[in-house]
Amino acid sequence: MTEHGRASGRFWLGFFAVILLLALVAAFALLKGGRQLAEKQLPQAAAPVQRLLYLVLNGREYVIPEAHRLELSLALQEHLGEEQQDQQQWLESRIDSAVDAAFAPVHDRVGDFADWYYSLTGEYLRYAHAIGGDMGDYLQEQLENTVFLPAALDTNLDNLFESLDADVRSRLQQSGIRMTENLEVLLREYARPLGVGEPRLGESLDLDVLLADSLSVSAKDINRQLLSVLVAAGAGMAVAKGLGALIMKKTLTKVASGKSFHLAASLLGKLAAKSALKGGGVLAGASSGAALCSPTGPGALVCGAVGGLIAWLAVDKAAIELDEALNRDAFEADIHAAIDAQQSLLKRQLQEVYGGLLARKMAAAGQSAADLGAGPGSMRPVDLLQKQ
């Protein structure tokens, strides 16, 4: 090969070597630069999208960032817990005072029944009905006419149920108002108003609808529960008509079943005790009457009979007064105790009805408050409404 050919080969070798080297450098720079660019852009591409909660309160829309959901939920649950405690304390006091007021006239008239019971008229009427075989029913009827009807217990109880219904519904409404006011304060701290034309990027919940549904109850629902608890009536009944009269009958039966009304045996005992006194008393009265009258003829018989009758009445009156002095306090105390027992039972039953109602309503609201702190996608407003 000539010198010219060798020089030409070296030229092209150098030419292609430089081209190849530059191509490799360019490829390396392109790959490394692309990787650096990708690494720089990767954190921005992987940043999570924040989920928002949208609330409607008093017709205004608010936006709650995901980071503040739990804080809002816990603050609202604390308020609801305090509200429920206040409601239960109010209800217990309200029921106690209302039931005591309804039964107070009954207690006041127990003495009237005792006056009749410890009288000659009451004594002889009980003897007459004992002979007729209906003394127990007669005593219960006399108790009703002397104590329960004049005290108007049935009317008082009907008024009690009506006023409790209204008060409980009013208290629930007041709870809703206080919750709304508290929510407005919390939303100013943890949320912001929804801007005009701002798109919604999360879940939405109408608190106006939720509170109205959670903290309201109808008189029909309350009466149905009253009937079910107080008189074991069917839960399908809607109107508690004459419920006071039914409770009055139960109270009357409770009193009549007390030991002071188990008089069949005690009446026989009284008759036996009085017989010993009357035996001598009547004979003495008859002898005195005969001595004061004509010693002969039919007048002596009449005078003796009159004397015997006076002696009989005198002995009966003395025996009744002695019985009253010894037993009246215990007799009245037994009646009061039976009435008190029925009062206590009614208080527990009303607490079961109204207290249970308030607890269920507040629990529903509390669950909704807890759900506000749920993670993205785990809360559906329609589910919250269906729980109520």
CSV table of C-alpha atoms in Angstrom, one decimal:
chain,number,residue,atom,x,y,z
A,1,MET,CA,0.0,0.0,0.0
A,2,THR,CA,1.3,3.4,-0.9
A,3,GLU,CA,2.0,6.2,1.5
A,4,HIS,CA,-1.0,8.0,0.2
A,5,GLY,CA,-3.3,5.1,0.9
A,6,ARG,CA,-2.1,4.6,4.4
A,7,ALA,CA,-2.7,8.3,5.2
A,8,SER,CA,-6.2,8.1,3.8
A,9,GLY,CA,-7.0,5.1,6.0
A,10,ARG,CA,-5.7,6.9,9.1
A,11,PHE,CA,-7.9,9.9,8.3
A,12,TRP,CA,-11.1,7.9,8.1
A,13,LEU,CA,-10.2,5.9,11.2
A,14,GLY,CA,-9.8,9.1,13.2
A,15,PHE,CA,-13.0,10.5,11.6
A,16,PHE,CA,-15.2,7.6,12.6
A,17,ALA,CA,-13.6,7.2,16.0
A,18,VAL,CA,-14.4,10.8,16.9
A,19,ILE,CA,-18.0,10.4,15.6
A,20,LEU,CA,-18.5,7.2,17.6
A,21,LEU,CA,-17.0,8.8,20.8
A,22,LEU,CA,-19.2,11.8,20.5
A,23,ALA,CA,-22.3,9.6,19.9
A,24,LEU,CA,-21.5,7.6,23.0
A,25,VAL,CA,-21.0,10.8,25.1
A,26,ALA,CA,-24.3,12.3,23.8
A,27,ALA,CA,-26.2,9.0,24.6
A,28,PHE,CA,-24.7,8.9,28.1
A,29,ALA,CA,-25.6,12.5,28.7
A,30,LEU,CA,-29.1,12.0,27.4
A,31,LEU,CA,-29.7,9.0,29.6
A,32,LYS,CA,-28.2,10.5,32.7
A,33,GLY,CA,-30.0,13.8,32.2
A,34,GLY,CA,-33.4,12.0,31.6
A,35,ARG,CA,-32.9,10.0,34.8
A,36,GLN,CA,-32.1,13.2,36.8
A,37,LEU,CA,-35.2,14.9,35.4
A,38,ALA,CA,-37.4,11.9,36.2
A,39,GLU,CA,-36.0,11.8,39.8
A,40,LYS,CA,-36.7,15.5,40.2
A,41,GLN,CA,-40.2,15.3,39.0
A,42,LEU,CA,-41.2,12.0,40.8
A,43,PRO,CA,-42.1,13.6,44.3
A,44,GLN,CA,-44.4,16.1,42.6
A,45,ALA,CA,-46.2,13.4,40.6
A,46,ALA,CA,-46.7,11.1,43.7
A,47,ALA,CA,-48.1,13.9,46.0
A,48,PRO,CA,-51.6,12.7,47.3
A,49,VAL,CA,-54.7,14.7,46.4
A,50,GLN,CA,-56.4,16.1,49.5
A,51,ARG,CA,-60.0,14.9,50.1
A,52,LEU,CA,-62.4,17.6,51.5
A,53,LEU,CA,-65.6,17.4,53.4
A,54,TYR,CA,-68.4,19.8,52.5
A,55,LEU,CA,-71.0,20.6,55.2
A,56,VAL,CA,-74.3,22.5,54.9
A,57,LEU,CA,-75.4,24.3,58.1
A,58,ASN,CA,-78.1,26.9,58.3
A,59,GLY,CA,-78.2,26.9,54.5
A,60,ARG,CA,-74.5,27.9,54.2
A,61,GLU,CA,-71.8,25.6,52.8
A,62,TYR,CA,-68.5,25.0,54.5
A,63,VAL,CA,-65.3,23.2,53.4
A,64,ILE,CA,-63.4,21.1,56.0
A,65,PRO,CA,-59.9,19.9,55.1
A,66,GLU,CA,-59.2,16.3,55.7
A,67,ALA,CA,-56.6,17.2,58.3
A,68,HIS,CA,-59.3,18.9,60.5
A,69,ARG,CA,-62.0,16.2,60.3
A,70,LEU,CA,-60.9,14.4,63.4
A,71,GLU,CA,-60.5,17.5,65.5
A,72,LEU,CA,-64.0,18.7,64.5
A,73,SER,CA,-65.4,15.2,65.2
A,74,LEU,CA,-63.9,15.0,68.7
A,75,ALA,CA,-64.9,18.5,69.7
A,76,LEU,CA,-68.5,17.8,68.6
A,77,GLN,CA,-68.7,14.5,70.4
A,78,GLU,CA,-67.5,16.1,73.6
A,79,HIS,CA,-70.3,18.7,73.3
A,80,LEU,CA,-72.9,16.0,72.6
A,81,GLY,CA,-71.8,14.0,75.7
A,82,GLU,CA,-72.3,17.1,77.9
A,83,GLU,CA,-75.6,17.8,76.3
A,84,GLN,CA,-76.9,14.2,76.9
A,85,GLN,CA,-75.8,14.3,80.5
A,86,ASP,CA,-77.7,17.6,81.1
A,87,GLN,CA,-80.8,16.2,79.4
A,88,GLN,CA,-80.9,13.1,81.5
A,89,GLN,CA,-80.4,15.1,84.7
A,90,TRP,CA,-83.2,17.4,83.7
A,91,LEU,CA,-85.5,14.5,82.8
A,92,GLU,CA,-85.0,12.7,86.1
A,93,SER,CA,-85.8,15.8,88.1
A,94,ARG,CA,-88.8,16.6,85.8
A,95,ILE,CA,-90.3,13.2,86.2
A,96,ASP,CA,-89.8,13.1,89.9
A,97,SER,CA,-91.5,16.4,90.5
A,98,ALA,CA,-94.3,15.8,88.0
A,99,VAL,CA,-95.3,12.4,89.4
A,100,ASP,CA,-95.1,13.6,93.0
A,101,ALA,CA,-97.3,16.5,92.2
A,102,ALA,CA,-99.9,14.3,90.5
A,103,PHE,CA,-100.1,11.9,93.5
A,104,ALA,CA,-100.0,14.6,96.3
A,105,PRO,CA,-103.8,15.1,96.3
A,106,VAL,CA,-104.2,11.3,96.8
A,107,HIS,CA,-101.9,11.3,99.8
A,108,ASP,CA,-103.8,14.3,101.2
A,109,ARG,CA,-107.1,12.4,101.1
A,110,VAL,CA,-106.0,9.2,102.8
A,111,GLY,CA,-107.1,10.7,106.1
A,112,ASP,CA,-110.7,11.1,104.7
A,113,PHE,CA,-110.8,7.4,104.1
A,114,ALA,CA,-109.5,6.7,107.6
A,115,ASP,CA,-112.2,9.0,109.0
A,116,TRP,CA,-114.9,7.0,107.3
A,117,TYR,CA,-113.2,3.7,108.2
A,118,TYR,CA,-113.1,4.5,111.9
A,119,SER,CA,-116.7,5.5,112.2
A,120,LEU,CA,-119.9,3.7,113.3
A,121,THR,CA,-121.3,4.2,109.8
A,122,GLY,CA,-118.2,2.7,108.2
A,123,GLU,CA,-118.2,-0.1,110.7
A,124,TYR,CA,-121.9,-1.1,110.1
A,125,LEU,CA,-121.7,-0.8,106.3
A,126,ARG,CA,-118.7,-3.1,106.3
A,127,TYR,CA,-120.7,-5.6,108.4
A,128,ALA,CA,-123.6,-5.4,105.9
A,129,HIS,CA,-121.4,-6.0,102.9
A,130,ALA,CA,-119.5,-8.7,104.7
A,131,ILE,CA,-122.9,-10.5,105.1
A,132,GLY,CA,-123.6,-9.8,101.5
A,133,GLY,CA,-120.2,-11.3,100.5
A,134,ASP,CA,-118.8,-8.3,98.7
A,135,MET,CA,-116.9,-6.4,101.4
A,136,GLY,CA,-113.6,-6.4,99.5
A,137,ASP,CA,-115.2,-4.8,96.4
A,138,TYR,CA,-117.1,-2.4,98.6
A,139,LEU,CA,-114.0,-1.2,100.4
A,140,GLN,CA,-112.2,-0.7,97.1
A,141,GLU,CA,-115.1,1.3,95.8
A,142,GLN,CA,-115.2,3.4,98.9
A,143,LEU,CA,-111.5,4.1,98.7
A,144,GLU,CA,-111.9,5.2,95.1
A,145,ASN,CA,-114.9,7.5,95.9
A,146,THR,CA,-113.2,8.9,99.0
A,147,VAL,CA,-109.6,9.3,97.9
A,148,PHE,CA,-108.9,8.8,94.2
A,149,LEU,CA,-111.8,10.4,92.4
A,150,PRO,CA,-111.8,13.6,94.6
A,151,ALA,CA,-108.0,13.8,94.0
A,152,ALA,CA,-108.6,13.6,90.2
A,153,LEU,CA,-105.6,11.3,89.8
A,154,ASP,CA,-106.7,10.2,86.4
A,155,THR,CA,-106.9,13.8,85.1
A,156,ASN,CA,-103.6,14.7,86.8
A,157,LEU,CA,-101.8,11.8,85.1
A,158,ASP,CA,-103.3,12.6,81.7
A,159,ASN,CA,-102.0,16.2,82.1
A,160,LEU,CA,-98.6,14.9,83.2
A,161,PHE,CA,-98.2,12.7,80.1
A,162,GLU,CA,-99.3,15.6,77.8
A,163,SER,CA,-96.9,18.1,79.5
A,164,LEU,CA,-94.0,15.6,79.4
A,165,ASP,CA,-94.5,14.9,75.7
A,166,ALA,CA,-94.4,18.6,75.0
A,167,ASP,CA,-91.4,19.2,77.3
A,168,VAL,CA,-89.3,16.4,75.8
A,169,ARG,CA,-90.0,17.5,72.2
A,170,SER,CA,-89.1,21.1,73.2
A,171,ARG,CA,-85.9,19.9,74.9
A,172,LEU,CA,-84.8,18.0,71.8
A,173,GLN,CA,-85.4,21.2,69.7
A,174,GLN,CA,-83.4,23.2,72.1
A,175,SER,CA,-80.6,20.6,71.9
A,176,GLY,CA,-80.7,21.1,68.1
A,177,ILE,CA,-80.4,24.8,68.5
A,178,ARG,CA,-77.5,24.5,70.9
A,179,MET,CA,-75.8,22.0,68.6
A,180,THR,CA,-76.2,24.3,65.7
A,181,GLU,CA,-74.7,27.2,67.6
A,182,ASN,CA,-71.8,25.0,68.8
A,183,LEU,CA,-71.2,23.8,65.2
A,184,GLU,CA,-71.0,27.3,63.9
A,185,VAL,CA,-68.3,28.1,66.4
A,186,LEU,CA,-66.4,24.9,65.5
A,187,LEU,CA,-66.7,25.5,61.8
A,188,ARG,CA,-65.2,28.9,62.1
A,189,GLU,CA,-62.2,27.2,63.7
A,190,TYR,CA,-61.8,24.1,61.5
A,191,ALA,CA,-63.5,25.0,58.2
A,192,ARG,CA,-63.9,27.8,55.7
A,193,PRO,CA,-66.9,29.0,53.6
A,194,LEU,CA,-67.2,27.4,50.2
A,195,GLY,CA,-66.2,29.9,47.5
A,196,VAL,CA,-68.5,30.9,44.7
A,197,GLY,CA,-68.0,28.6,41.8
A,198,GLU,CA,-65.5,26.4,43.7
A,199,PRO,CA,-65.6,22.8,42.6
A,200,ARG,CA,-66.4,20.0,45.1
A,201,LEU,CA,-63.6,17.5,45.5
A,202,GLY,CA,-65.0,15.3,48.3
A,203,GLU,CA,-68.1,14.2,50.3
A,204,SER,CA,-71.0,16.4,51.2
A,205,LEU,CA,-73.3,16.3,54.2
A,206,ASP,CA,-76.4,18.4,54.9
A,207,LEU,CA,-76.3,18.9,58.7
A,208,ASP,CA,-79.6,20.8,58.6
A,209,VAL,CA,-81.4,17.7,57.5
A,210,LEU,CA,-79.4,15.4,59.7
A,211,LEU,CA,-80.1,17.4,62.9
A,212,ALA,CA,-83.8,17.8,62.1
A,213,ASP,CA,-84.1,14.1,61.7
A,214,SER,CA,-81.9,13.1,64.7
A,215,LEU,CA,-83.5,15.5,67.2
A,216,SER,CA,-87.2,15.3,66.6
A,217,VAL,CA,-89.9,12.9,67.7
A,218,SER,CA,-93.7,12.8,67.2
A,219,ALA,CA,-96.4,12.6,69.9
A,220,LYS,CA,-97.6,9.5,68.2
A,221,ASP,CA,-94.2,7.7,68.7
A,222,ILE,CA,-94.1,8.7,72.4
A,223,ASN,CA,-97.7,7.6,73.0
A,224,ARG,CA,-97.0,4.2,71.4
A,225,GLN,CA,-94.1,3.6,73.7
A,226,LEU,CA,-96.1,4.8,76.8
A,227,LEU,CA,-98.8,2.3,76.0
A,228,SER,CA,-96.3,-0.5,75.5
A,229,VAL,CA,-94.5,0.2,78.8
A,230,LEU,CA,-97.2,1.3,81.1
A,231,VAL,CA,-100.1,-0.9,80.1
A,232,ALA,CA,-98.4,-3.6,78.0
A,233,ALA,CA,-100.6,-2.6,75.1
A,234,GLY,CA,-99.9,-3.5,71.5
A,235,ALA,CA,-97.1,-1.4,70.0
A,236,GLY,CA,-99.3,-0.6,67.0
A,237,MET,CA,-101.7,1.6,69.1
A,238,ALA,CA,-101.1,5.2,68.3
A,239,VAL,CA,-103.1,7.3,70.8
A,240,ALA,CA,-102.9,7.0,74.6
A,241,LYS,CA,-106.5,7.8,75.5
A,242,GLY,CA,-107.5,7.5,79.1
A,243,LEU,CA,-104.1,6.3,80.2
A,244,GLY,CA,-104.4,8.2,83.4
A,245,ALA,CA,-107.5,6.3,84.3
A,246,LEU,CA,-105.7,3.0,83.7
A,247,ILE,CA,-102.8,4.0,86.0
A,248,MET,CA,-105.3,5.1,88.6
A,249,LYS,CA,-107.0,1.7,88.6
A,250,LYS,CA,-103.6,0.0,88.9
A,251,THR,CA,-102.8,2.2,91.9
A,252,LEU,CA,-106.2,1.5,93.5
A,253,THR,CA,-105.7,-2.2,93.1
A,254,LYS,CA,-102.2,-1.9,94.6
A,255,VAL,CA,-103.6,-0.2,97.7
A,256,ALA,CA,-106.5,-2.6,98.0
A,257,SER,CA,-104.1,-5.5,98.0
A,258,GLY,CA,-102.3,-4.2,101.0
A,259,LYS,CA,-102.4,-5.8,104.4
A,260,SER,CA,-104.8,-3.2,105.8
A,261,PHE,CA,-107.4,-4.4,103.3
A,262,HIS,CA,-107.3,-8.0,104.3
A,263,LEU,CA,-110.2,-7.5,106.5
A,264,ALA,CA,-112.2,-10.7,106.4
A,265,ALA,CA,-110.2,-12.4,109.2
A,266,SER,CA,-109.7,-9.1,111.2
A,267,LEU,CA,-113.4,-8.4,111.1
A,268,LEU,CA,-114.2,-11.7,112.7
A,269,GLY,CA,-111.6,-10.9,115.3
A,270,LYS,CA,-113.2,-7.5,116.0
A,271,LEU,CA,-116.6,-9.2,116.4
A,272,ALA,CA,-115.2,-11.7,118.8
A,273,ALA,CA,-113.5,-9.0,120.9
A,274,LYS,CA,-116.6,-6.8,121.0
A,275,SER,CA,-118.9,-9.7,121.9
A,276,ALA,CA,-117.2,-10.1,125.3
A,277,LEU,CA,-117.7,-6.4,126.0
A,278,LYS,CA,-121.2,-6.3,124.6
A,279,GLY,CA,-122.4,-9.3,126.5
A,280,GLY,CA,-122.2,-7.5,129.8
A,281,GLY,CA,-122.8,-4.1,128.4
A,282,VAL,CA,-126.1,-4.9,126.7
A,283,LEU,CA,-127.4,-6.8,129.7
A,284,ALA,CA,-126.6,-3.9,132.0
A,285,GLY,CA,-128.2,-1.5,129.5
A,286,ALA,CA,-131.3,-3.6,129.3
A,287,SER,CA,-131.6,-3.9,133.1
A,288,SER,CA,-131.1,-0.1,133.5
A,289,GLY,CA,-133.8,0.6,130.9
A,290,ALA,CA,-136.3,-1.7,132.5
A,291,ALA,CA,-135.7,-0.2,136.0
A,292,LEU,CA,-136.3,3.3,134.7
A,293,CYS,CA,-139.5,2.2,132.9
A,294,SER,CA,-142.7,0.7,134.2
A,295,PRO,CA,-141.8,-2.6,136.0
A,296,THR,CA,-144.7,-4.3,134.4
A,297,GLY,CA,-146.5,-4.3,131.1
A,298,PRO,CA,-145.2,-4.0,127.5
A,299,GLY,CA,-143.4,-0.8,128.3
A,300,ALA,CA,-140.7,-2.6,130.2
A,301,LEU,CA,-139.9,-4.7,127.1
A,302,VAL,CA,-139.5,-1.5,124.9
A,303,CYS,CA,-137.4,0.2,127.5
A,304,GLY,CA,-135.2,-2.8,127.8
A,305,ALA,CA,-134.7,-3.0,124.1
A,306,VAL,CA,-133.8,0.7,123.9
A,307,GLY,CA,-131.4,0.3,126.7
A,308,GLY,CA,-129.8,-2.6,125.0
A,309,LEU,CA,-129.4,-0.7,121.7
A,310,ILE,CA,-127.8,2.3,123.4
A,311,ALA,CA,-125.4,0.0,125.2
A,312,TRP,CA,-124.6,-1.8,122.0
A,313,LEU,CA,-123.8,1.5,120.2
A,314,ALA,CA,-121.8,2.8,123.1
A,315,VAL,CA,-119.7,-0.3,123.2
A,316,ASP,CA,-119.1,-0.2,119.5
A,317,LYS,CA,-118.1,3.5,119.6
A,318,ALA,CA,-115.7,2.8,122.4
A,319,ALA,CA,-114.2,-0.1,120.6
A,320,ILE,CA,-113.8,1.8,117.4
A,321,GLU,CA,-112.1,4.7,119.2
A,322,LEU,CA,-109.8,2.3,120.9
A,323,ASP,CA,-109.0,0.6,117.5
A,324,GLU,CA,-108.4,4.0,116.0
A,325,ALA,CA,-106.0,5.1,118.7
A,326,LEU,CA,-104.1,1.9,118.5
A,327,ASN,CA,-104.1,1.2,114.7
A,328,ARG,CA,-105.0,4.3,112.6
A,329,ASP,CA,-101.4,5.5,112.1
A,330,ALA,CA,-100.3,2.1,110.8
A,331,PHE,CA,-103.5,1.8,108.7
A,332,GLU,CA,-102.8,5.1,107.0
A,333,ALA,CA,-99.0,4.4,106.7
A,334,ASP,CA,-99.8,1.1,104.9
A,335,ILE,CA,-102.0,3.0,102.4
A,336,HIS,CA,-99.3,5.7,101.8
A,337,ALA,CA,-96.7,3.0,101.3
A,338,ALA,CA,-98.8,1.3,98.6
A,339,ILE,CA,-99.3,4.6,96.8
A,340,ASP,CA,-95.6,5.4,97.1
A,341,ALA,CA,-94.7,2.0,95.6
A,342,GLN,CA,-96.9,2.8,92.6
A,343,GLN,CA,-95.4,6.3,92.3
A,344,SER,CA,-91.9,4.8,92.2
A,345,LEU,CA,-92.9,2.2,89.6
A,346,LEU,CA,-94.4,5.0,87.4
A,347,LYS,CA,-91.2,7.1,87.7
A,348,ARG,CA,-89.1,4.1,86.6
A,349,GLN,CA,-91.4,3.4,83.7
A,350,LEU,CA,-91.5,7.0,82.5
A,351,GLN,CA,-87.7,7.2,82.8
A,352,GLU,CA,-87.5,4.1,80.6
A,353,VAL,CA,-89.8,5.7,78.0
A,354,TYR,CA,-88.5,9.2,77.9
A,355,GLY,CA,-85.0,8.6,79.0
A,356,GLY,CA,-84.6,5.8,76.4
A,357,LEU,CA,-86.0,8.1,73.8
A,358,LEU,CA,-83.5,10.9,74.6
A,359,ALA,CA,-80.6,8.5,74.8
A,360,ARG,CA,-81.4,7.0,71.3
A,361,LYS,CA,-81.8,10.4,69.7
A,362,MET,CA,-78.5,11.7,71.2
A,363,ALA,CA,-76.7,8.5,70.3
A,364,ALA,CA,-77.8,8.9,66.7
A,365,ALA,CA,-76.4,12.5,66.7
A,366,GLY,CA,-73.2,11.2,68.4
A,367,GLN,CA,-72.7,8.6,65.8
A,368,SER,CA,-73.0,11.2,63.1
A,369,ALA,CA,-70.4,13.3,64.9
A,370,ALA,CA,-68.1,10.3,65.1
A,371,ASP,CA,-68.6,9.7,61.3
A,372,LEU,CA,-67.4,13.2,60.6
A,373,GLY,CA,-63.9,12.0,61.5
A,374,ALA,CA,-64.0,9.0,59.2
A,375,GLY,CA,-61.3,8.7,56.5
A,376,PRO,CA,-61.9,9.6,52.9
A,377,GLY,CA,-64.4,7.5,51.1
A,378,SER,CA,-65.6,5.7,54.3
A,379,MET,CA,-68.6,8.0,55.0
A,380,ARG,CA,-71.8,8.3,52.9
A,381,PRO,CA,-74.3,10.9,54.0
A,382,VAL,CA,-77.2,8.7,52.8
A,383,ASP,CA,-76.0,6.0,55.2
A,384,LEU,CA,-76.1,8.6,58.1
A,385,LEU,CA,-79.6,9.6,57.3
A,386,GLN,CA,-80.8,6.0,57.0
A,387,LYS,CA,-79.5,5.2,60.5
A,388,GLN,CA,-81.9,7.6,62.2
